[in-house]
């Protein structure tokens, strides 16, 4: 089976992890700060906080944004459930903004319409997701967020290494915080892992507390007088969301190859574009204001030109050893969300897109021969 995504681990990555195993610090050691600094520098952000997953990163980002019961989070329905579950973890309500039919990202015009409706509870937090690695229309989203006093958290789980408006995703120029995932199918990996970037000192301090039990050893943040060198204080309720130094060392090593990984993904995506040009599929549209990190290459079946059902095409591709996938089942259609009151038909663009979408295999270590096998199988299935 040619998988839809796969990590690329080399000898240097393995040696980096072994070095930590032989050191004094398996966790809470120097590799965490080194990895955080390396990612912050790469992206052009001031601060970074490493955690054990992007799901945890989204949770502490929502906590830092002050999301609580009675408040509201908006995100896109075309995402992994973690992008909205983080609001529910905080006791807040969640709602969705439909996607743009071309980019499949949260649509800035829909956001404007929804935020200006009088009978709507306004959002306190908006989470735009850079779907497949392509940036959302962040200028428009940031302008609306400013006008309506909303905190913006970019879910850039797909997008480390990508660019928007000539700058790296993660610089937080158009947001308050940005979240990355280092799951093995993403651009770089730490096994499990995630990170929050920000330029704001107040948010940075809150993120540090939330990551580790709400405990601080920083005298400036303490509420009572220091009782001695052993003294620490729990000043808030936090979690243990820490990343290990084993993971951070792997991440530092992977980060050295990020531009190579993204360049390979871009070259493979451009090659898919050429090879699929004559097939009855809609290829991924790319807006001019960014450069995707190409986490995913998603096609839609062109139902004007082919009658094969998506399910049939998908099953036949899997039978041929092609590890296709579907991103995403719209979050509001998940049984848990339906039970919260969301209904089919609520976000028609995301639902229509979902009914035709297929994710083709794409990863940095993919060979052209593997890619040719994917295209040949797709051609046969679509009988072209
Ligand atoms: C992968 C992913 C997450 C969750 O990442 P983990 O590191 O697995 O917790 C969140 N949001 C999006 C859009 C993702 O693709």
Coordinates of C-alpha atoms and ligand atoms in Angstrom, one line a residue:
X1 CA 0.0 0.0 0.0
X2 CA 1.3 3.5 -0.9
X3 CA 0.3 5.4 2.2
X4 CA -1.3 8.9 2.1
X5 CA 1.3 10.3 4.4
X6 CA 4.6 9.0 5.9
X7 CA 7.5 10.3 8.0
X8 CA 11.0 10.7 6.7
X9 CA 13.5 9.6 9.4
X10 CA 17.3 9.7 8.7
X11 CA 20.4 8.7 10.7
X12 CA 20.8 12.2 12.1
X13 CA 17.3 12.0 13.5
X14 CA 18.0 8.7 15.2
X15 CA 21.3 9.9 16.6
X16 CA 19.6 13.0 18.0
X17 CA 17.2 10.8 20.0
X18 CA 19.9 8.4 21.2
X19 CA 22.0 11.4 22.4
X20 CA 19.1 12.5 24.6
X21 CA 18.5 8.9 25.9
X22 CA 22.1 8.9 27.1
X23 CA 21.9 12.4 28.7
X24 CA 20.5 13.5 32.1
X25 CA 17.3 15.0 30.8
X26 CA 14.6 12.8 29.2
X27 CA 12.1 15.6 29.9
X28 CA 12.1 19.2 31.1
X29 CA 15.7 19.5 29.8
X30 CA 17.5 21.8 27.4
X31 CA 16.3 20.3 24.1
X32 CA 12.8 21.7 24.7
X33 CA 13.9 25.3 24.7
X34 CA 16.3 24.7 21.9
X35 CA 13.5 23.3 19.7
X36 CA 11.1 26.1 20.7
X37 CA 13.7 28.7 19.8
X38 CA 14.6 27.0 16.5
X39 CA 10.9 26.9 15.4
X40 CA 10.2 30.5 16.6
X41 CA 13.3 31.7 14.7
X42 CA 12.4 29.8 11.6
X43 CA 8.9 31.3 11.6
X44 CA 9.8 34.8 12.7
X45 CA 7.8 34.7 16.0
X46 CA 8.9 35.8 19.4
X47 CA 7.8 32.9 21.6
X48 CA 7.1 29.2 21.2
X49 CA 5.7 26.7 23.7
X50 CA 6.2 22.9 22.8
X51 CA 3.5 20.5 24.0
X52 CA 2.6 16.8 23.5
X53 CA 0.2 17.3 20.6
X54 CA -1.5 20.0 18.5
X55 CA -4.7 19.0 20.3
X56 CA -3.1 20.1 23.6
X57 CA -1.7 23.2 21.8
X58 CA -5.2 24.2 20.7
X59 CA -6.5 23.6 24.2
X60 CA -3.9 25.8 26.0
X61 CA -4.2 28.5 23.2
X62 CA -8.0 28.7 23.9
X63 CA -7.3 28.8 27.7
X64 CA -4.8 31.7 27.1
X65 CA -7.4 33.4 25.0
X66 CA -9.7 33.4 28.0
X67 CA -12.3 31.0 26.4
X68 CA -14.7 29.8 29.2
X69 CA -18.3 28.8 29.6
X70 CA -20.7 31.3 28.0
X71 CA -18.1 32.3 25.4
X72 CA -17.9 31.3 21.7
X73 CA -15.4 29.7 19.3
X74 CA -15.9 29.7 15.5
X75 CA -13.9 27.5 13.1
X76 CA -14.3 25.7 9.8
X77 CA -16.3 22.5 9.4
X78 CA -13.6 21.2 7.0
X79 CA -11.1 20.3 9.7
X80 CA -10.0 17.6 12.1
X81 CA -12.3 17.5 15.2
X82 CA -9.5 18.9 17.4
X83 CA -10.0 22.4 15.9
X84 CA -13.4 22.7 17.6
X85 CA -13.1 20.3 20.5
X86 CA -10.6 22.7 22.1
X87 CA -13.5 25.1 22.5
X88 CA -15.7 22.4 24.2
X89 CA -12.8 21.5 26.5
X90 CA -13.0 25.1 27.9
X91 CA -16.8 24.8 28.3
X92 CA -17.4 27.3 25.5
X93 CA -19.9 27.0 22.7
X94 CA -18.7 26.4 19.2
X95 CA -20.1 27.2 15.7
X96 CA -18.8 27.0 12.2
X97 CA -18.2 29.2 9.2
X98 CA -18.7 27.6 5.8
X99 CA -15.7 27.1 3.4
X100 CA -14.6 28.8 0.2
X101 CA -15.5 26.5 -2.7
X102 CA -12.1 27.1 -4.3
X103 CA -9.6 27.0 -1.4
X104 CA -11.7 24.8 0.9
X105 CA -10.6 27.1 3.7
X106 CA -12.9 29.1 6.1
X107 CA -14.5 31.7 3.8
X108 CA -13.7 35.3 4.8
X109 CA -17.0 36.6 3.1
X110 CA -19.1 34.1 5.0
X111 CA -17.3 35.1 8.2
X112 CA -18.1 38.8 7.5
X113 CA -21.8 37.9 6.9
X114 CA -22.1 35.8 10.0
X115 CA -20.3 38.2 12.3
X116 CA -22.5 41.1 11.2
X117 CA -25.7 39.2 11.8
X118 CA -27.6 40.8 14.7
X119 CA -29.2 37.6 16.1
X120 CA -25.8 35.8 16.4
X121 CA -23.7 35.3 19.5
X122 CA -20.4 36.9 18.5
X123 CA -17.2 34.8 18.6
X124 CA -14.5 35.4 21.3
X125 CA -12.1 33.1 19.4
X126 CA -11.8 32.3 15.7
X127 CA -9.7 29.4 14.5
X128 CA -8.9 29.5 10.8
X129 CA -7.3 26.3 9.6
X130 CA -4.8 26.4 6.8
X131 CA -6.3 23.4 5.0
X132 CA -3.8 21.2 3.1
X133 CA -1.1 23.7 3.9
X134 CA -2.6 26.7 2.0
X135 CA -3.1 29.8 4.1
X136 CA -6.5 31.3 4.8
X137 CA -7.3 34.8 3.7
X138 CA -5.6 36.1 6.9
X139 CA -5.7 39.8 6.0
X140 CA -9.5 39.8 5.8
X141 CA -9.9 37.5 8.8
X142 CA -7.5 39.7 10.9
X143 CA -9.4 42.9 9.9
X144 CA -12.8 41.4 11.0
X145 CA -11.3 40.1 14.2
X146 CA -9.8 43.5 15.1
X147 CA -13.1 45.2 14.4
X148 CA -15.1 42.7 16.5
X149 CA -12.4 42.2 19.3
X150 CA -11.9 38.5 18.5
X151 CA -8.7 36.5 19.3
X152 CA -7.4 34.6 16.3
X153 CA -5.6 31.3 16.7
X154 CA -4.3 29.8 13.4
X155 CA -4.5 26.0 13.3
X156 CA -1.5 25.6 11.1
X157 CA -1.2 21.8 11.7
X158 CA -0.9 21.4 7.9
X159 CA 1.2 24.4 7.2
X160 CA 4.6 24.7 8.9
X161 CA 7.0 25.6 6.2
X162 CA 4.3 27.4 4.1
X163 CA 4.1 31.1 3.4
X164 CA 1.5 33.8 3.4
X165 CA 2.0 37.4 2.2
X166 CA 5.8 36.7 1.7
X167 CA 6.2 35.6 5.4
X168 CA 6.4 32.2 7.0
X169 CA 3.2 30.8 8.5
X170 CA 3.7 31.0 12.3
X171 CA 5.0 34.6 12.4
X172 CA 1.6 35.6 13.9
X173 CA 1.5 38.8 11.9
X174 CA -2.2 38.3 11.3
X175 CA -3.1 36.3 14.5
X176 CA -2.6 36.2 18.2
X177 CA -1.3 32.6 18.2
X178 CA -0.4 29.9 15.7
X179 CA -0.5 26.1 16.4
X180 CA 1.5 23.4 14.7
X181 CA 1.2 19.6 14.8
X182 CA 4.2 17.2 14.6
X183 CA 2.2 14.0 14.1
X184 CA 4.1 11.7 11.7
X185 CA 1.9 12.5 8.7
X186 CA 2.5 16.2 9.0
X187 CA 5.4 18.2 7.5
X188 CA 7.9 17.5 10.3
X189 CA 7.4 15.0 13.2
X190 CA 8.2 14.4 16.8
X191 CA 6.1 11.2 17.0
X192 CA 3.3 13.0 18.9
X193 CA 3.8 16.7 19.4
X194 CA 2.6 20.2 18.9
X195 CA 3.5 23.9 19.5
X196 CA 2.0 27.3 20.0
X197 CA 3.7 30.4 18.7
X198 CA 2.9 34.0 19.7
X199 CA 4.4 37.4 19.8
X200 CA 2.5 38.5 23.0
X201 CA 4.3 38.1 26.4
X202 CA 1.0 37.9 28.3
X203 CA -0.2 35.0 26.2
X204 CA 3.2 33.3 26.4
X205 CA 3.1 33.4 30.2
X206 CA -0.4 31.9 30.2
X207 CA 0.6 29.1 27.8
X208 CA 3.6 28.1 30.0
X209 CA 1.3 27.9 33.0
X210 CA -1.4 25.9 31.2
X211 CA 1.2 23.4 29.9
X212 CA 2.5 22.5 33.3
X213 CA -0.2 22.3 36.1
X214 CA -0.6 26.1 36.4
X215 CA 2.7 26.1 38.3
X216 CA 5.3 28.8 38.1
X217 CA 8.8 29.3 39.5
X218 CA 8.9 32.9 38.1
X219 CA 8.8 35.3 41.1
X220 CA 7.2 38.0 38.9
X221 CA 4.1 35.7 38.5
X222 CA 3.8 34.6 42.1
X223 CA 1.0 35.7 44.3
X224 CA 2.7 35.2 47.7
X225 CA 6.2 35.9 49.1
X226 CA 8.8 33.4 48.1
X227 CA 9.4 30.9 51.0
X228 CA 12.8 29.6 49.9
X229 CA 14.8 28.0 47.0
X230 CA 12.3 25.1 46.8
X231 CA 9.3 27.3 46.5
X232 CA 6.9 27.2 43.5
X233 CA 3.3 28.2 43.2
X234 CA 0.2 26.9 41.5
X235 CA -1.5 30.1 40.4
X236 CA -4.0 28.6 38.0
X237 CA -5.4 25.2 36.9
X238 CA -3.2 23.7 34.2
X239 CA -2.4 20.3 32.8
X240 CA 0.7 18.1 32.1
X241 CA 0.9 18.7 28.3
X242 CA 4.7 18.7 28.2
X243 CA 6.7 17.4 25.3
X244 CA 9.7 15.1 26.2
X245 CA 13.3 16.0 25.3
X246 CA 13.4 12.8 23.1
X247 CA 10.7 14.3 21.0
X248 CA 12.2 17.8 21.0
X249 CA 15.6 16.5 19.8
X250 CA 13.8 14.6 17.0
X251 CA 12.0 17.8 16.1
X252 CA 15.2 19.9 16.1
X253 CA 16.8 17.4 13.8
X254 CA 13.7 17.3 11.5
X255 CA 13.5 21.1 11.3
X256 CA 16.9 21.1 9.7
X257 CA 15.3 19.4 6.7
X258 CA 12.0 21.3 6.6
X259 CA 12.8 23.3 3.5
X260 CA 13.9 20.2 1.7
X261 CA 10.7 18.4 2.8
X262 CA 8.5 21.3 1.6
X263 CA 10.3 21.6 -1.7
X264 CA 9.8 17.9 -2.4
X265 CA 6.1 18.2 -1.6
X266 CA 5.8 21.2 -3.8
X267 CA 7.5 19.4 -6.7
X268 CA 5.3 16.3 -6.3
X269 CA 2.1 18.5 -6.1
X270 CA 3.2 20.3 -9.3
X271 CA 3.8 16.9 -10.9
X272 CA 0.3 15.7 -9.9
X273 CA -1.2 18.9 -11.4
X274 CA 0.4 18.0 -14.8
X275 CA -0.3 14.3 -14.6
X276 CA -4.0 14.7 -13.7
X277 CA -4.7 17.6 -16.1
X278 CA -6.8 15.4 -18.5
X279 CA -8.6 13.4 -15.9
X280 CA -12.2 14.2 -14.7
X281 CA -11.1 15.6 -11.4
X282 CA -10.9 19.1 -9.9
X283 CA -7.3 19.8 -8.9
X284 CA -6.4 21.9 -5.9
X285 CA -6.7 25.6 -6.6
X286 CA -3.9 27.8 -5.2
X287 CA -4.4 31.4 -4.2
X288 CA -1.8 33.9 -5.2
X289 CA -1.1 35.3 -1.8
X290 CA 0.7 32.3 -0.4
X291 CA 2.9 29.2 -1.0
X292 CA 1.5 26.0 0.4
X293 CA 3.5 23.5 2.5
X294 CA 1.4 20.8 0.7
X295 CA 0.5 18.6 3.6
X296 CA -2.4 17.2 1.5
X297 CA -3.1 16.9 -2.2
X298 CA -6.9 16.7 -2.5
X299 CA -8.9 16.2 -5.7
X300 CA -12.7 16.3 -6.1
X301 CA -14.3 14.0 -8.6
X302 CA -15.7 16.2 -11.4
X303 CA -19.3 14.9 -11.4
X304 CA -20.1 16.6 -14.8
X305 CA -17.5 14.4 -16.4
X306 CA -17.6 11.1 -14.5
X307 CA -20.4 9.0 -13.1
X308 CA -18.4 6.9 -10.7
X309 CA -19.4 7.5 -7.1
X310 CA -16.8 8.7 -4.7
X311 CA -17.2 5.6 -2.5
X312 CA -16.7 3.3 -5.4
X313 CA -13.7 5.2 -6.7
X314 CA -12.2 5.2 -3.2
X315 CA -12.7 1.5 -2.6
X316 CA -11.3 0.6 -6.0
X317 CA -8.2 2.7 -5.3
X318 CA -7.6 1.0 -2.0
X319 CA -8.0 -2.4 -3.7
X320 CA -5.2 -1.3 -6.0
X321 CA -2.9 -0.6 -3.1
X322 CA -3.3 3.2 -3.2
X323 CA -3.7 4.5 0.4
X324 CA -6.2 7.3 -0.4
X325 CA -8.0 9.1 2.4
X326 CA -10.7 11.7 2.8
X327 CA -10.2 15.0 4.5
X328 CA -12.6 15.9 6.2
X329 CA -15.9 14.6 7.2
X330 CA -17.5 18.0 8.2
X331 CA -17.1 18.3 11.9
X332 CA -20.8 19.4 12.4
X333 CA -22.0 16.0 11.0
X334 CA -20.1 13.9 13.6
X335 CA -22.7 12.2 15.9
X336 CA -21.2 14.1 18.9
X337 CA -21.8 17.4 17.2
X338 CA -25.3 16.5 15.8
X339 CA -26.2 15.7 19.4
X340 CA -25.2 19.3 20.3
X341 CA -27.8 20.4 17.7
X342 CA -25.9 20.8 14.4
X343 CA -27.8 19.6 11.3
X344 CA -27.1 18.4 7.8
X345 CA -27.4 21.3 5.4
X346 CA -26.0 23.9 7.8
X347 CA -22.7 24.3 5.9
X348 CA -23.6 23.3 2.3
X349 CA -20.2 24.1 0.6
X350 CA -18.3 21.9 3.1
X351 CA -20.8 19.1 2.7
X352 CA -20.8 19.3 -1.1
X353 CA -17.0 19.3 -1.1
X354 CA -16.8 16.4 1.3
X355 CA -19.1 14.3 -1.0
X356 CA -16.6 14.4 -3.8
X357 CA -13.2 14.7 -2.1
X358 CA -10.3 12.2 -2.2
X359 CA -6.9 12.8 -0.7
X360 CA -4.1 11.3 -2.8
X361 CA -0.8 10.0 -1.3
X362 CA 1.8 12.8 -0.8
X363 CA 4.9 12.8 1.4
X364 CA 8.4 14.0 1.1
X365 CA 9.9 10.6 0.7
X366 CA 7.5 9.6 -2.1
X367 CA 9.2 8.6 -5.4
X368 CA 8.0 9.6 -8.9
X369 CA 7.4 5.9 -9.6
X370 CA 5.0 5.7 -6.6
X371 CA 3.3 8.8 -7.8
X372 CA 3.0 7.3 -11.3
X373 CA 1.4 4.2 -9.8
X374 CA -1.2 6.4 -8.0
X375 CA -2.0 8.3 -11.3
X376 CA -2.2 5.0 -13.3
X377 CA -4.6 3.5 -10.7
X378 CA -6.7 6.7 -10.7
X379 CA -6.9 6.7 -14.5
X380 CA -8.1 3.1 -14.6
X381 CA -10.7 3.7 -11.9
X382 CA -12.0 6.7 -13.8
X383 CA -11.8 4.7 -17.0
X384 CA -9.9 7.4 -18.9
Ligands
LIG1 C1 -3.4 16.8 12.9 C2 -4.4 17.9 13.2 C3 -4.7 18.3 14.5 C4 -4.3 17.5 15.7 O1 -3.0 17.3 15.8 P1 -2.4 16.3 16.9 O2 -0.9 16.7 16.9 O3 -2.6 14.9 16.3 O4 -3.1 16.5 18.2 C5 -5.4 19.5 14.7 N1 -5.9 20.2 13.6 C6 -5.7 19.8 12.4 C7 -6.2 20.6 11.3 C8 -4.9 18.6 12.1 O5 -4.7 18.3 10.8

